[in-house]
Structures are given as structure tokens and as C-alpha cells.
Amino acid sequence: MLTVNGLSKAARITPDAVRHYMRIGLLVPSRDPKNGYRLFDDEALKRARFIRRAKGLGFTLQDIQTIFSYADNGRSPCPEVRAIIQQRIAENRASVTELGELLERMEDALERWKSMPDGEPDGDEICHLIESVPLGR
Amino acid sequence: MLTVNGLSKAARITPDAVRHYMRIGLLVPSRDPKNGYRLFDDEALKRARFIRRAKGLGFTLQDIQTIFSYADNGRSPCPEVRAIIQQRIAENRASVTELGELLERMEDALERWKSMPDGEPDGDEICHLIESVPLGR
DNA sequence: TAGAACCTGGGTGCCGCACACAGGCAAGGA
DNA sequence: TCCTTGCCTGTGTGCGGCACCCAGGTTCTA
């Protein structure tokens, strides 16, 4: 049986993460009657490692909740898992695209600014560099 | 003079965003003594539009605070602006890379899973699809 | 005169933790 | 025996950038 710190080391996550997972119900400890310490069994260790793996694949903690509730009710989570990851892949593609477009705007701006002098405060503009950039729709 | 809603329309942001910017001190309204309504002048409208532009370039609200405080003290924010955007560009590149790597892992996993059957609960594994994935370091 | 549409303040929720506080408990050495 | 060190406990707050909701007051329009 492991304490919070012990579990955090065995599963290679921070103690704060362990506490967080407890708070949201992903990990449920028992108690040492002697001192009230939380104790985690092998099942909890398995879960903690699973969480680490799943997070590394882009599953959210909510997703992992869902997966656990399937498993806890004796049903296979696999079909859901396939569906969820497709969803997350789509979201991820969208945000990569979006971030890439932002990055391009940023680089363009920096480049254009190279040939522009710094402005002096004139009570009319806040920063002419930024104000020289066209508004996105 | 514009109310919250009026400003939100003139600057093309949501009323909730206007309220948020007020809360964190980016926009400071005066008051209509008749009814206590918040009133925004042209200066505030200029600021609201500036916020929209700067956000579109990847500046955080904190960055914008900094820029405003330069301008408010009669100093040119331009050198800071150049420094900040370089910083944000670097961060953005890092997260694009990171997200891209995550996306790759996700796609690889989905692909491998195509040739794997759904598992049935056996009390040993939670989801063999996910557990078949190697741990990242 | 009624209803719609606006306004006010304040609070909560999202995501995944990180950090901090104040105090209790356990095990070692001087 | 006391002191130190290092674990543990519960609780609360902060991050970014809003979105949403509540309960109630005000203003405009038909």
C-alpha cells in the first residue's frame, strides 16, 4: 500500500496531481486507521499509470472518467476510446492550424516592423506598430 | 459616450469581454450620474479596438496592460512591443511543435488500433488499446 | 401601460494542475 | 528527551480569458 507521495513516485506524476485526481474522483484511496493517511492499493497504481498514458495520448481527465466508468461497470471502453480519440484528433488539428496562422501573422508583423521606427507618444496612437496591423475580420 | 453594449458593438467584442477588461483594469469607464450606468469615451473605444488588434497578434492581456502603462506614462511602448512579440513567437513555435508531436502520437495510435479488436473487461486491464501504447519517457 | 431590451453587481465554471498555509505525525540522531 | 527533517493532512487560491447565470433596476418602444 502506498501513500500519496509513494504513489506519485511509482506512477511518475506529482503529488499535486495525485491530490487533484482524488478531488475529481479519478483515484479513491482507503485510509490507514492508525494515522488517517491515505493509502493506495495496486488497483489505484494501475489507474494512476493509466491516467498518465491516456493523458499522453491527448485524452482529457473527463475522457478518462468516462473510460473508468465503463470499466467499472464491466463494459468494454474500447469503442468509446476509438470515438473519443478521433474527436480529439480533429480538435488538435484545428488548433494546430489556428496556432500556425497566428504564428504567421506574428512573424509577418515582426518582419514589417523591422523597417519601421519606434513611435513617440502623441496622444493619438497607443502603439503605431500594432495599429499598423490590419484587423482580422 | 457609449454604454457597455454600445462599446462592445463599436469595438466588435462581446459585452462579457468588456466587463472582463473592466474587472482587470484595462478599460476604465466613467459613470452616468443619472442612473449609474457605465459610460465609455472615445479614448476607451480606441483602447478596446487596440485590445482586439493586439490579441489578434498573440499579445496577452497582461502584455496589453504593460503596453498601456507605458503609453499612460508618456513613454513609447514600441521597444517593449518588439521584445514581447519575439517572446510570444518563441512560445508559439514551441507549442506548435508540441501539439504536432502529440497529434502524431494520436494518429499513430489510432492507426495501430485499426488492426486490434475491442477488448472485453477482464479485471486486469482497463483498456488494452491505451495500455498497448508505450509510455513517453 | 406593458413588455422588451438594456443596465447593474456578483458569483460560478472551464482545464489541469501548482502553490501555499497551518498544523499533525513519524523516525532519526545528539 | 528533545530536535530536526520530512512526510502527511485539509483547505483555499491562482492561472487565462472569458462565458454564463441570477436577481433586480432602468429605459425605450408600441
XYZ file of C-alpha atoms in Angstrom, chain B residues 30-78:
49
model
C -16.949 56.933 -16.121
C -20.478 56.976 -14.738
C -23.748 58.456 -15.767
C -24.815 60.299 -12.589
C -28.463 59.867 -13.539
C -28.551 56.057 -13.387
C -25.107 54.787 -12.534
C -24.590 53.293 -15.982
C -21.020 52.958 -17.159
C -20.015 55.289 -19.931
C -17.055 54.926 -22.279
C -15.487 57.796 -24.187
C -13.576 57.789 -27.455
C -10.367 57.065 -25.640
C -11.900 53.863 -24.241
C -13.150 52.910 -27.691
C -9.650 53.392 -29.046
C -8.339 51.173 -26.298
C -10.944 48.487 -26.877
C -10.076 48.343 -30.560
C -6.401 48.269 -29.690
C -7.013 45.296 -27.406
C -8.727 43.425 -30.208
C -5.881 44.077 -32.571
C -3.181 43.188 -30.063
C -4.925 39.989 -29.054
C -5.161 39.046 -32.697
C -1.369 39.331 -32.803
C -0.877 36.991 -29.877
C -0.375 39.529 -27.101
C -1.815 38.502 -23.764
C -3.997 40.799 -21.705
C -1.064 41.139 -19.346
C 1.115 42.291 -22.227
C -1.530 44.835 -23.127
C -1.577 46.095 -19.551
C 2.134 46.654 -19.827
C 1.770 48.475 -23.127
C -0.937 50.737 -21.731
C 1.127 51.611 -18.705
C 3.951 52.738 -20.964
C 1.598 54.839 -23.019
C -0.098 56.264 -19.924
C 3.225 57.428 -18.601
C 4.103 59.158 -21.839
C 6.738 56.629 -22.848
C 6.797 54.783 -26.141
C 5.804 51.136 -25.742
C 7.345 50.179 -29.091
